[in-house]
Short mmCIF file of C-alpha atoms and ligand atoms in Angstrom, two decimals:
data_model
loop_
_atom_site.label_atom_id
_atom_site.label_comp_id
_atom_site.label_asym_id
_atom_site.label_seq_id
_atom_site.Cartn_x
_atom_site.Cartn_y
_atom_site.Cartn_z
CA UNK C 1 0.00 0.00 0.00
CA UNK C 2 1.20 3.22 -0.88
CA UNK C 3 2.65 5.05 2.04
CA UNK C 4 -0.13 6.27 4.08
CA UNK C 5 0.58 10.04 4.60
CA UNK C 6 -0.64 10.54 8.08
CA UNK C 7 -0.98 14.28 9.22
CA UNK C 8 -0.02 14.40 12.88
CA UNK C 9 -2.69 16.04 14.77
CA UNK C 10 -1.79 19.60 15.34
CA UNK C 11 -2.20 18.77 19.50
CA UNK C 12 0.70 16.50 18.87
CA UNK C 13 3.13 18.41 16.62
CA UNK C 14 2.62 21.26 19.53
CA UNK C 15 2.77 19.28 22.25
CA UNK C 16 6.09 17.57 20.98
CA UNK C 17 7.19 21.71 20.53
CA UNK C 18 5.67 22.20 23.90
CA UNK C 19 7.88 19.51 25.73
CA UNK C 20 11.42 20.44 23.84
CA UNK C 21 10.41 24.01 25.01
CA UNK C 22 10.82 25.13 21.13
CA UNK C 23 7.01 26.16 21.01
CA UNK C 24 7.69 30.11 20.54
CA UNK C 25 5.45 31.81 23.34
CA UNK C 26 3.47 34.71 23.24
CA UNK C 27 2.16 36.94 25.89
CA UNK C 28 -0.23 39.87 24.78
CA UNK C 29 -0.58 42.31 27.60
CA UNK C 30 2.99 42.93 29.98
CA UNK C 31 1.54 44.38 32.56
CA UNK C 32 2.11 42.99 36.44
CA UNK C 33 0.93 39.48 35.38
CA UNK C 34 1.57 39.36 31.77
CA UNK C 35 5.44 40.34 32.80
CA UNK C 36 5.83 37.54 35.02
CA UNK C 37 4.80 35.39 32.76
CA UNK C 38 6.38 36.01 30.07
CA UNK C 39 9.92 35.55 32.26
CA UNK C 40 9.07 32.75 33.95
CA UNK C 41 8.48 31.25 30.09
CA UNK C 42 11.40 32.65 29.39
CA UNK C 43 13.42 31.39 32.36
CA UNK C 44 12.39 28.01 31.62
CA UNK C 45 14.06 27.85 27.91
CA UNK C 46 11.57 28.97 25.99
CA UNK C 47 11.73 31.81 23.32
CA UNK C 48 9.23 34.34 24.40
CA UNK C 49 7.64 37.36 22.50
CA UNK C 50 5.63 39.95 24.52
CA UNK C 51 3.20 42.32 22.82
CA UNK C 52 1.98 45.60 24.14
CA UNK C 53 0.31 48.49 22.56
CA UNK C 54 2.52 50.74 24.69
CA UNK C 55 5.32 51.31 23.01
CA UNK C 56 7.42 52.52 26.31
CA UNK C 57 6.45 48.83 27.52
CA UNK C 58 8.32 47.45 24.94
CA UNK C 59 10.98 49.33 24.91
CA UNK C 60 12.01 49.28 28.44
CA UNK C 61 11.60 45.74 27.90
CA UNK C 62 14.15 45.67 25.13
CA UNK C 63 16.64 47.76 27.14
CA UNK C 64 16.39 44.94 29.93
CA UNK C 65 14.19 47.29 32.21
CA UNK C 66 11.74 45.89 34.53
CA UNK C 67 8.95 48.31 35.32
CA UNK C 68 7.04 45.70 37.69
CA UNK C 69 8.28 45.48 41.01
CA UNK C 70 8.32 41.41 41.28
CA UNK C 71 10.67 41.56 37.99
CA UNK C 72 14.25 41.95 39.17
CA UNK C 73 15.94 44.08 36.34
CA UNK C 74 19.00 41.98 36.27
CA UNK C 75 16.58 38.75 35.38
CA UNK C 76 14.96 40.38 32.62
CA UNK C 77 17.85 41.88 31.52
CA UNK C 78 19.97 38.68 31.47
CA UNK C 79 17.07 36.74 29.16
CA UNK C 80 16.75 39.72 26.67
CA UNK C 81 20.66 39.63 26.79
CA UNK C 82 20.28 35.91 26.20
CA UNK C 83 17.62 36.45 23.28
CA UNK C 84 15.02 34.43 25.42
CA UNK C 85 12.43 37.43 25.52
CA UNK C 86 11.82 40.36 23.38
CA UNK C 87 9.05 43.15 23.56
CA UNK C 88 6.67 44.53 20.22
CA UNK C 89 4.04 46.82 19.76
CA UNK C 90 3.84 45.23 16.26
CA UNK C 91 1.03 42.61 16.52
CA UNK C 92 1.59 40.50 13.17
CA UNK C 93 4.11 38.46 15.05
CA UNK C 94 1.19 36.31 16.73
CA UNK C 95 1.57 34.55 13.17
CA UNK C 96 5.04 32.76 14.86
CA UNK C 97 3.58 32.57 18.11
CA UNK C 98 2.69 28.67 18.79
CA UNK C 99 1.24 29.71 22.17
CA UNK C 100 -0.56 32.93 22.99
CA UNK C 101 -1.21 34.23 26.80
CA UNK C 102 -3.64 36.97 27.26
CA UNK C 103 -3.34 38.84 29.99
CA UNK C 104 -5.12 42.40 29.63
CA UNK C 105 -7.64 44.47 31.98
CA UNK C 106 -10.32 43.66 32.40
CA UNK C 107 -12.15 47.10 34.18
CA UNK C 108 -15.67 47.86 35.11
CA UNK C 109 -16.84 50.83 33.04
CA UNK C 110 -18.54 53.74 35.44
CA UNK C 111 -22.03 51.48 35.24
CA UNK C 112 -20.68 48.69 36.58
CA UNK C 113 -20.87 46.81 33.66
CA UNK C 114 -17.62 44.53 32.06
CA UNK C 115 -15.32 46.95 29.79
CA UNK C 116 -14.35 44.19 27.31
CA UNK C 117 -12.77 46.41 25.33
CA UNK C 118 -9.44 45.87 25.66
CA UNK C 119 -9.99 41.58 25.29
CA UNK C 120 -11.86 42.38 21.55
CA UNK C 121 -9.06 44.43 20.80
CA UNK C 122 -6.47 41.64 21.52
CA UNK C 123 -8.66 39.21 20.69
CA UNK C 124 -9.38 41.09 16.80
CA UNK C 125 -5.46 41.13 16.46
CA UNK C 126 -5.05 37.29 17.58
CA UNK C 127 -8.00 36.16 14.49
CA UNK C 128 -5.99 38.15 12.42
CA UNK C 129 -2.53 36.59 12.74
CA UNK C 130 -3.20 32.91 14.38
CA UNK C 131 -1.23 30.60 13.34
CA UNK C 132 -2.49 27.08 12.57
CA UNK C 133 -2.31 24.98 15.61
CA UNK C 134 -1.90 27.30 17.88
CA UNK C 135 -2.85 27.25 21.17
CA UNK C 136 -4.71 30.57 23.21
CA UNK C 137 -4.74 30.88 26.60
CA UNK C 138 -7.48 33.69 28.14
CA UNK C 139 -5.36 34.56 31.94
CA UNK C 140 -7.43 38.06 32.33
CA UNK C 141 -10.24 38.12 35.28
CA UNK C 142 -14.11 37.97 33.55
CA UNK C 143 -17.18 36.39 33.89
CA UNK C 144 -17.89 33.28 33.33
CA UNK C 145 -18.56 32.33 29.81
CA UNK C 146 -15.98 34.88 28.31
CA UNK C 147 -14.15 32.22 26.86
CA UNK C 148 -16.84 30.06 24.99
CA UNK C 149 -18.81 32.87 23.93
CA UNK C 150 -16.90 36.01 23.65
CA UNK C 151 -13.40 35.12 22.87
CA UNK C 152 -14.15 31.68 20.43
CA UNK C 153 -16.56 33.18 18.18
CA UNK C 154 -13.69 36.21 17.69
CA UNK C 155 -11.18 33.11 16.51
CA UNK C 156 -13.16 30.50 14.80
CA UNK C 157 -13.07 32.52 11.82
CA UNK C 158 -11.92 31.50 8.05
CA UNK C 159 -13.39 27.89 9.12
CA UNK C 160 -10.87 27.45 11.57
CA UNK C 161 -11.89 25.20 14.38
CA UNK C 162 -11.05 25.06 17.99
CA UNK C 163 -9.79 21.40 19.17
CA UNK C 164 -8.94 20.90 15.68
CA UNK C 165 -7.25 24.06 14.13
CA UNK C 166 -6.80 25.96 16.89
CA UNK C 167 -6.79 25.45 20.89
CA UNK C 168 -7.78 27.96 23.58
CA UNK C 169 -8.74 28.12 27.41
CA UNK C 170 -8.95 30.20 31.07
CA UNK C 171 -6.48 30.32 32.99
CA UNK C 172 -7.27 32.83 36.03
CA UNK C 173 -4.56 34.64 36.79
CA UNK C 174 -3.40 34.76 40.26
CA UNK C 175 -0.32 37.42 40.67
CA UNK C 176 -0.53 39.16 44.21
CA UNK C 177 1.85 42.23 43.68
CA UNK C 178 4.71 42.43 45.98
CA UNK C 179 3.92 38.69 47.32
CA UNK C 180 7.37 37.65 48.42
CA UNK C 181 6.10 34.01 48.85
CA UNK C 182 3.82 33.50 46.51
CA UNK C 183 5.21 34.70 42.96
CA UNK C 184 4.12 33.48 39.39
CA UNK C 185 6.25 30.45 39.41
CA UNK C 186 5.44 29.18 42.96
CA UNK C 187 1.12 29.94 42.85
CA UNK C 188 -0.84 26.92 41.63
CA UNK C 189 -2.20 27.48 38.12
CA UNK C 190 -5.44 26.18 37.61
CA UNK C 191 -6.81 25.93 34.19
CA UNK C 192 -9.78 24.76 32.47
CA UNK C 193 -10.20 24.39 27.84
CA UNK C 194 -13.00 24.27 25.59
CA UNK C 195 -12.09 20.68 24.78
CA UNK C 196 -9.56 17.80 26.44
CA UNK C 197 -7.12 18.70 23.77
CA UNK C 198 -6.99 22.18 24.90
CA UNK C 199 -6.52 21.93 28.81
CA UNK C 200 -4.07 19.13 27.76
CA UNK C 201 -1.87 21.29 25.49
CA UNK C 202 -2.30 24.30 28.61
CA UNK C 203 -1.40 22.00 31.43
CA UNK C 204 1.35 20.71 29.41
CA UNK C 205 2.64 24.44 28.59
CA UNK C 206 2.51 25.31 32.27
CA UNK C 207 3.72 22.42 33.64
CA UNK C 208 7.48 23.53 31.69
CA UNK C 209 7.48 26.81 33.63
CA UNK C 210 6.04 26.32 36.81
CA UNK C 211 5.16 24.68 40.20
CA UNK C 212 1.96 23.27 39.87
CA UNK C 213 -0.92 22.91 37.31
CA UNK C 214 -4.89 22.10 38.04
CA UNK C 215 -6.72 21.40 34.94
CA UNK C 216 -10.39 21.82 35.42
CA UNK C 217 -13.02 20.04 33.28
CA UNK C 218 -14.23 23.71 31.52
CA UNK C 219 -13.63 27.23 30.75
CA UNK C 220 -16.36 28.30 32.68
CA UNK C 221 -15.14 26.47 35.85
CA UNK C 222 -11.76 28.12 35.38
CA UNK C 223 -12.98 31.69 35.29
CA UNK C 224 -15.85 31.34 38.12
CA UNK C 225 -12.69 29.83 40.24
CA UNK C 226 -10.97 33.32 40.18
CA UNK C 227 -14.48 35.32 40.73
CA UNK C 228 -15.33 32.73 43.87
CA UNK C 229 -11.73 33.39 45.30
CA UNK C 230 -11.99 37.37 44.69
CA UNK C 231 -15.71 37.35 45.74
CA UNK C 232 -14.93 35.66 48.97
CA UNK C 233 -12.80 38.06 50.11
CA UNK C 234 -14.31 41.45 49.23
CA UNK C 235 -17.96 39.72 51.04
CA UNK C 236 -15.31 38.93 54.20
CA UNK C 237 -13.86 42.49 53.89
CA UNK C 238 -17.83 43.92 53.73
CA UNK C 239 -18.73 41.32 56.86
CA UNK C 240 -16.01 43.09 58.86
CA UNK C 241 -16.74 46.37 57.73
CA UNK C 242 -20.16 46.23 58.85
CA UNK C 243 -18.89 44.76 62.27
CA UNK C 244 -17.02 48.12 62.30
CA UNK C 245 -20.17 49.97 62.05
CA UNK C 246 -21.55 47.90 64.82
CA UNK C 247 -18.87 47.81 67.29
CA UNK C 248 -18.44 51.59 66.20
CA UNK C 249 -22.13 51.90 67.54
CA UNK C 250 -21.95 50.34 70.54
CA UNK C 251 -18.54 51.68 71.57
CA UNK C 252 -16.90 48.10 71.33
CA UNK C 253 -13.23 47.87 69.72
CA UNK C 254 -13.73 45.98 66.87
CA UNK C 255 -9.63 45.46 66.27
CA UNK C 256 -9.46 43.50 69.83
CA UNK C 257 -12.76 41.47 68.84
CA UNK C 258 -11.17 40.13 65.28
CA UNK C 259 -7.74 39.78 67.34
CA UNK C 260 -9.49 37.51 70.04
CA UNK C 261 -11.72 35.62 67.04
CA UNK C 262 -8.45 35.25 65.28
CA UNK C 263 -7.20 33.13 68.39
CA UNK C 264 -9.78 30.08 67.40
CA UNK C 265 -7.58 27.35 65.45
CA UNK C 266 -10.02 26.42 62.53
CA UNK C 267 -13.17 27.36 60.79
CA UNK C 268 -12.49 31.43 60.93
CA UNK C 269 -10.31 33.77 59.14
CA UNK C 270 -9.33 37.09 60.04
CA UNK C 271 -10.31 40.11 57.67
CA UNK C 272 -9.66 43.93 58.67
CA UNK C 273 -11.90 46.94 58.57
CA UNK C 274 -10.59 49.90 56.56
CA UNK C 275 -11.21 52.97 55.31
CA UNK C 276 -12.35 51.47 51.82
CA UNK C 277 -11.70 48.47 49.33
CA UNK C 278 -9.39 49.76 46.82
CA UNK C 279 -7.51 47.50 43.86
CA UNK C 280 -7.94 46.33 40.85
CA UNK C 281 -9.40 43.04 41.09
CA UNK C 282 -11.23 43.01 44.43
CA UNK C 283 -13.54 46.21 44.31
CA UNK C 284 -13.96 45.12 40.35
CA UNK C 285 -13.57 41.33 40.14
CA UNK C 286 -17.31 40.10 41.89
CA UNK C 287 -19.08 43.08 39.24
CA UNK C 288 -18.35 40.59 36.78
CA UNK C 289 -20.00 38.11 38.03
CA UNK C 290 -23.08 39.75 39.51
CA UNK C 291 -23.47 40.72 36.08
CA UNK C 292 -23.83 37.72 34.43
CA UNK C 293 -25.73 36.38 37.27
CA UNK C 294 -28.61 39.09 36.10
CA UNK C 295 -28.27 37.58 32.70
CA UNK C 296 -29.14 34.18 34.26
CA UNK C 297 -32.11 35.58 36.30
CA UNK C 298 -30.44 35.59 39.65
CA UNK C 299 -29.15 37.94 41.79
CA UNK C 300 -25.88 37.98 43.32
CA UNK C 301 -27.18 39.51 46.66
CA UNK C 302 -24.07 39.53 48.77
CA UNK C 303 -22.13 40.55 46.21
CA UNK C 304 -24.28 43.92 46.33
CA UNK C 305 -24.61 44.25 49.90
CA UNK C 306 -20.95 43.82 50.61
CA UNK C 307 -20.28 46.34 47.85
CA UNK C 308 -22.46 48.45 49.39
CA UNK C 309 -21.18 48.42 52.59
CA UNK C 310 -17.86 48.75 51.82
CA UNK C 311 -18.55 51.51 49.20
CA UNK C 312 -19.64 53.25 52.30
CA UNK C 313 -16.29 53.29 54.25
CA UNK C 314 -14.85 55.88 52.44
CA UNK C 315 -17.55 58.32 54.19
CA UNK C 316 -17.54 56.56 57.66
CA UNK C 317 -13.80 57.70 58.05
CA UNK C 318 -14.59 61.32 56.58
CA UNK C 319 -17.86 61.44 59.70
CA UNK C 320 -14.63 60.16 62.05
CA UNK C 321 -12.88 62.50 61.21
CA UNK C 322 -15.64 65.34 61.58
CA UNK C 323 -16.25 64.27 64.98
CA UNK C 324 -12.71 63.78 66.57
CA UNK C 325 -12.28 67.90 65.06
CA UNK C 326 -15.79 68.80 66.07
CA UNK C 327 -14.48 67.26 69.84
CA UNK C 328 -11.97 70.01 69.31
CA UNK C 329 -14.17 72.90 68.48
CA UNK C 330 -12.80 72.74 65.24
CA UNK C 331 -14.64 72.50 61.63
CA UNK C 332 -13.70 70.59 58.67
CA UNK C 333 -14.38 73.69 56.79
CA UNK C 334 -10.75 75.26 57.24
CA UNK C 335 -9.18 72.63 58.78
CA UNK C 336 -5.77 70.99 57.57
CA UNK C 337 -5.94 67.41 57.58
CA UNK C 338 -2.65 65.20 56.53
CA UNK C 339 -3.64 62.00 55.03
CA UNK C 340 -1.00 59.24 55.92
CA UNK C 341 -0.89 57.10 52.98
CA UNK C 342 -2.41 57.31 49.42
CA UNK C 343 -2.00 53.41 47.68
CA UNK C 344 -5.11 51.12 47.98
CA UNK C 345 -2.95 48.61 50.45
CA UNK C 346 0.12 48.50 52.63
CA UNK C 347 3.65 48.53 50.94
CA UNK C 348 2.69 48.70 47.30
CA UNK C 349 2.51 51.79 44.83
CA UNK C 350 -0.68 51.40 43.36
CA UNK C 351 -4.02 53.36 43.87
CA UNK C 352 -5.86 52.40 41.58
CA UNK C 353 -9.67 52.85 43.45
CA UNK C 354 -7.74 53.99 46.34
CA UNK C 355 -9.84 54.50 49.32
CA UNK C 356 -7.75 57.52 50.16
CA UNK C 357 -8.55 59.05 46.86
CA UNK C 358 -12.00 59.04 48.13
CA UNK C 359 -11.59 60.29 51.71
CA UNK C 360 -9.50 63.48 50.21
CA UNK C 361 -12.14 64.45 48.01
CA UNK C 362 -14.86 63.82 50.51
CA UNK C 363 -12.52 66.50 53.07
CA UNK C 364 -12.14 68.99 49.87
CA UNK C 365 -15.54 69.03 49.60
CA UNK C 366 -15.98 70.10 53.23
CA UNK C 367 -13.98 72.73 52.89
CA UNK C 368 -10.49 71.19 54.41
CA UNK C 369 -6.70 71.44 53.05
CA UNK C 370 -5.93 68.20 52.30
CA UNK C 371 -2.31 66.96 52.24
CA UNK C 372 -0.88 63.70 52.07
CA UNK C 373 2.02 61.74 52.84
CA UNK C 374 3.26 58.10 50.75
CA UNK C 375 6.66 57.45 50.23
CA UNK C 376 5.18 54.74 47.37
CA UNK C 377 3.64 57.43 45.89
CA UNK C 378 5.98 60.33 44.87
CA UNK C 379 2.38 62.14 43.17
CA UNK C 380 -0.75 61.69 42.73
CA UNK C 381 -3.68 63.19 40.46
CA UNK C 382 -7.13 64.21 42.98
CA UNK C 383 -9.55 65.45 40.62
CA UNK C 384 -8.05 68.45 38.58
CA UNK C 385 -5.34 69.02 40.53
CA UNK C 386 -1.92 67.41 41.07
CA UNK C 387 -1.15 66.46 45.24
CA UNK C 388 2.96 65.72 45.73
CA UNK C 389 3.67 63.72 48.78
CA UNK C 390 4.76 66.41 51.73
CA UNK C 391 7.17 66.12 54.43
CA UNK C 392 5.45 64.09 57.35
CA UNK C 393 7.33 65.49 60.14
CA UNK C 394 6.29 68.93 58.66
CA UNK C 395 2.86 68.13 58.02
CA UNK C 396 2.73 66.24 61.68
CA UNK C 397 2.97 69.19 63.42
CA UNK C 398 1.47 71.89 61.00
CA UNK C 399 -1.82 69.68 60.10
CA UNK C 400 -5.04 69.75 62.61
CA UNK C 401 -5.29 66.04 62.16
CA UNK C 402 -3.42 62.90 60.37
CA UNK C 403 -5.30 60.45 59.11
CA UNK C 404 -3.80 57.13 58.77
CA UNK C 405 -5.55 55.83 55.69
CA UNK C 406 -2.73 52.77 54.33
CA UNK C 407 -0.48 51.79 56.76
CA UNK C 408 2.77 51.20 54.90
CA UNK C 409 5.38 49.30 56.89
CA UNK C 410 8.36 51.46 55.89
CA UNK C 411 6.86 54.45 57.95
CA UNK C 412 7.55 55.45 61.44
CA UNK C 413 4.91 56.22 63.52
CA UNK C 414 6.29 57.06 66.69
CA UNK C 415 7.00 60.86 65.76
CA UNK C 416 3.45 60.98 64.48
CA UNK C 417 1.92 59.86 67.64
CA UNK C 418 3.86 61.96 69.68
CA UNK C 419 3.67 65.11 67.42
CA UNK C 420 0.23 65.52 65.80
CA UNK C 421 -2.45 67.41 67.31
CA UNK C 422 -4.84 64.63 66.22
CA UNK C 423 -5.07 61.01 64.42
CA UNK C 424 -7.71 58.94 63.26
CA UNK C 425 -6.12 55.70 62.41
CA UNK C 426 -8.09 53.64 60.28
CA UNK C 427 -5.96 50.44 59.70
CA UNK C 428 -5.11 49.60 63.32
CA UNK C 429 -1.49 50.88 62.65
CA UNK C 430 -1.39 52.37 66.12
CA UNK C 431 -2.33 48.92 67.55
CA UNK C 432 -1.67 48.78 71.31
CA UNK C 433 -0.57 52.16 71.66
CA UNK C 434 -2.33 54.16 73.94
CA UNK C 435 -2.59 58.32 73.56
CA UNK C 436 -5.24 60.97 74.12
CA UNK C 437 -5.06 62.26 70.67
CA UNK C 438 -5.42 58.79 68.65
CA UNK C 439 -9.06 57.77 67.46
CA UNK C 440 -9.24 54.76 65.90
CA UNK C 441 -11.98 53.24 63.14
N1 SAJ B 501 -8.67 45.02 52.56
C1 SAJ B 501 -9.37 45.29 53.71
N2 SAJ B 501 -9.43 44.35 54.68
C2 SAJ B 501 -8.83 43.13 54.54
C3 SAJ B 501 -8.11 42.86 53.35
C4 SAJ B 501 -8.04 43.82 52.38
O1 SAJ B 501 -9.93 46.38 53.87
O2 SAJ B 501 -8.90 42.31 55.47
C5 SAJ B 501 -8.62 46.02 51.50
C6 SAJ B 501 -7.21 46.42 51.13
O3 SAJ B 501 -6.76 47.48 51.94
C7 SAJ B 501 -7.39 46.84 49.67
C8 SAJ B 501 -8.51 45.94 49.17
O4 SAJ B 501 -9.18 45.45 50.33
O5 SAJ B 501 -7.82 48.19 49.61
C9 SAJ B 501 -7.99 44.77 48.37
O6 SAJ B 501 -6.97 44.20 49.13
P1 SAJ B 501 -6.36 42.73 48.81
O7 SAJ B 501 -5.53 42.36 49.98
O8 SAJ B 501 -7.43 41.81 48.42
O9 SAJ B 501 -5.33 43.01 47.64
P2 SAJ B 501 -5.50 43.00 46.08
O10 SAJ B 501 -6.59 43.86 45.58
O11 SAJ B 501 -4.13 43.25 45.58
O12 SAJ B 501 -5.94 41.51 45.78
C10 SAJ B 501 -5.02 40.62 45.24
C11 SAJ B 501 -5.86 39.52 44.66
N3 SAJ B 501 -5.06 38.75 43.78
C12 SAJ B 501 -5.60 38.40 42.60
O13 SAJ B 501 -6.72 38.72 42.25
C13 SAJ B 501 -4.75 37.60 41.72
C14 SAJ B 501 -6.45 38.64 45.75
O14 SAJ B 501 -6.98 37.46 45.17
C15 SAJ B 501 -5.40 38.25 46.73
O15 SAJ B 501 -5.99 37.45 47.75
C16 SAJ B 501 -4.84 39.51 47.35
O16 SAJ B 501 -4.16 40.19 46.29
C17 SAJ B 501 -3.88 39.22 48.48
O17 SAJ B 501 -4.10 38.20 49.17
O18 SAJ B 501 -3.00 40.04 48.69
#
């Protein structure tokens, strides 16, 4: 019989690419997960293209400069030195990618709804170039459903077919900025395609580059995995918000209740009241899935409530404030009041929905000069107006009250205490010290 000419499957021919790591590996989106990625690819011997629309991205990249804070420089720099990564704004190289990683924001627009925009732009450029066999890998936080019904239909063009011509999947991605346990290599990766072949080919991929791998049995599983972890902590941060509001009420200190709860070995887990949820996954990440919820007829009521409640802490530490200067005869309206901390949490840079952004527009409003103090944040924008990060001692002594609103490690808090008229610490920074002029949330 004449030689039977037997195509290989394309799974096969990639996963043989896959397992001698010469599978070329994109990343779209470099951003503080797509970054990671791309090195830990990288790092484990693959040849790895990232593409960004910002040019600056890329170029830094290029020159070997990491502008995410759990890249070292001097490991980036060594792989693009080493020809193992490379940065482009020019998207037609997704026709040599073998494997694509998306890994691009997913925001809420003002109504609350999903802002897809910026997957259908990625997601445009990747039917354009795909190459045949291919396999696509959805990382960026969405509701469930995105995959099989948002992202496929945008590929399975020119009769291409997924399991067949094509591969994709979710993969939730799980980066906690400034982690320094848990980083991209070490944080299970759970993933879930819209056939075997796909979570095969995915779990294979992963499984060169880092720790562990969970394969789940669907896209949708994958993605409501990252919404249930994300959802259960912004409900736990609303839970002890409201106890906040309680204790608050009936003159209990909620910090030495959570403390003492914290003390029982199993079946609790401590969460913190603050001045606000801030972030860019846990104020935004549950949205998502309320909102397809609606589209299945039910409502995601704790998802509401908590974001209710803790949309509402924002203006409980602005009324603390008003009353620890009204029990010093003094008015918002004319006041000075420092703000101690600008980033959404402790010993990062970021404030994106930054409760403190919030609380100092809430004081401007009432009249007071607002000042601020972050030595994360060099600057930040508050409405129209630009606010540089002051001198604390200075602002210690000259302000009518501080407000601790993030409490970074790096600061020292001792010459606040002792110096400043008045503080209202809302992140237990102060814990166990004792002072007439410290209220605490
Ligand atoms: N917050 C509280 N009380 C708490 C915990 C947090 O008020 O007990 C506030 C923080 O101050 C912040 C907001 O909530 O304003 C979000 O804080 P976060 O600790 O959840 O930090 P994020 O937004 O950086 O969340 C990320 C998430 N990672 C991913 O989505 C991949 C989340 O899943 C992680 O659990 C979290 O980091 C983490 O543990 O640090």
């Amino acid at each position: 019989m004449k030689g039977t000419f037997v195509t290989r499957s394309a799974a096969e021919a990639l996963a043989e690419k896959i397992r001698s790591r010469t599978a070329h590996v994109g990343v779209v989106g470099l951003g503080y997960v797509g970054l990671p990625l791309a090195v830990e690819f990288a790092r484990a011997g693959f040849s790895v293209t990232g593409v960004d629309v910002s040019n600056w991205k890329a170029e830094a990249i290029n020159r070997g400069e990491s502008y995410v804070q759990d890249v070292p420089a001097e490991t980036l720099a060594r792989l693009v030195e080493q020809k193992k990564i490379r940065a482009t704004t020019d998207f037609s190289v997704i026709a040599d990618m073998e494997t694509l990683n998306i890994c691009v924001p997913t925001p809420l627009r003002k109504t609350k709804d999903p802002d897809m925009s910026f997957i259908a732009s990625a997601c445009e450029e990747i039917g354009r170039f795909l190459r045949p066999g291919a396999l696509v890998i959805l990382e960026s936080t969405t509701y469930p459903g995105t995959t099989d019904e948002f992202v496929l239909p945008m590929l399975e063009r020119d009769d291409r077919k997924v399991g067949r011509d094509f591969f994709l999947c979710f993969s939730p991605e799980r980066v906690d900025p400034g982690n320094p346990t848990y980083q991209t290599s070490n944080i299970p990766k759970v993933v879930g395609g819209v056939t075997p072949a796909c979570t095969e080919l995915a779990t294979l991929l992963y499984s060169q580059a880092l720790e562990r791998v969970v394969p789940v049995s669907s896209t949708q599983v994958a993605e409501m995995v990252k919404l249930l972890e994300n959802t259960f902590r912004m409900i736990n941060i609303g839970l002890v918000n409201e106890m906040a509001l309680m204790c608050d009420r009936m003159g209990i200190n909620v910090w030495e209740v959570i403390d003492a709860a914290a003390t029982k070995p199993f079946g609790f887990m401590p969460f913190y009241p603050g001045p606000g949820l801030g972030g860019h996954c846990i104020p935004i990440d549950p949205f998502y899935l309320s909102w397809k919820t609606k589209q299945a007829g039910i409502e995601a009521r704790f998802i509401e409530l908590a974001g209710y409640i803790n949309g509402q802490m924002p203006m409980f530490a602005v009324e603390k404030v008003q009353n620890a200067l009204n029990d010093q005869g003094k008015p918002v309206k004319g006041s000075h009041i420092h703000l101690l901390g600008m980033a959404y949490k402790r010993d990062i840079d970021d404030v994106r929905e930054s409760p403190a952004l919030d609380i100092a527009l809430l004081l401007r409003k009432r009249g007071a000069k607002v000042t601020y103090t972050d030595p994360h944040v060099p600057k930040v924008k508050l409405d129209s107006s630009e606010l540089l990060s002051e001198d604390l001692a200075a602002m210690t002594r000259e302000a009518d009250c501080v407000v601790i609103v993030t409490d970074h490690t790096c600061v020292d808090y001792a010459p606040v205490v002792a110096n400043a008229r008045l503080i209202v610490d809302t992140r237990n920074a102060l814990k166990g010290v004792q002072s007439d002029n410290i209220v605490r949330l």
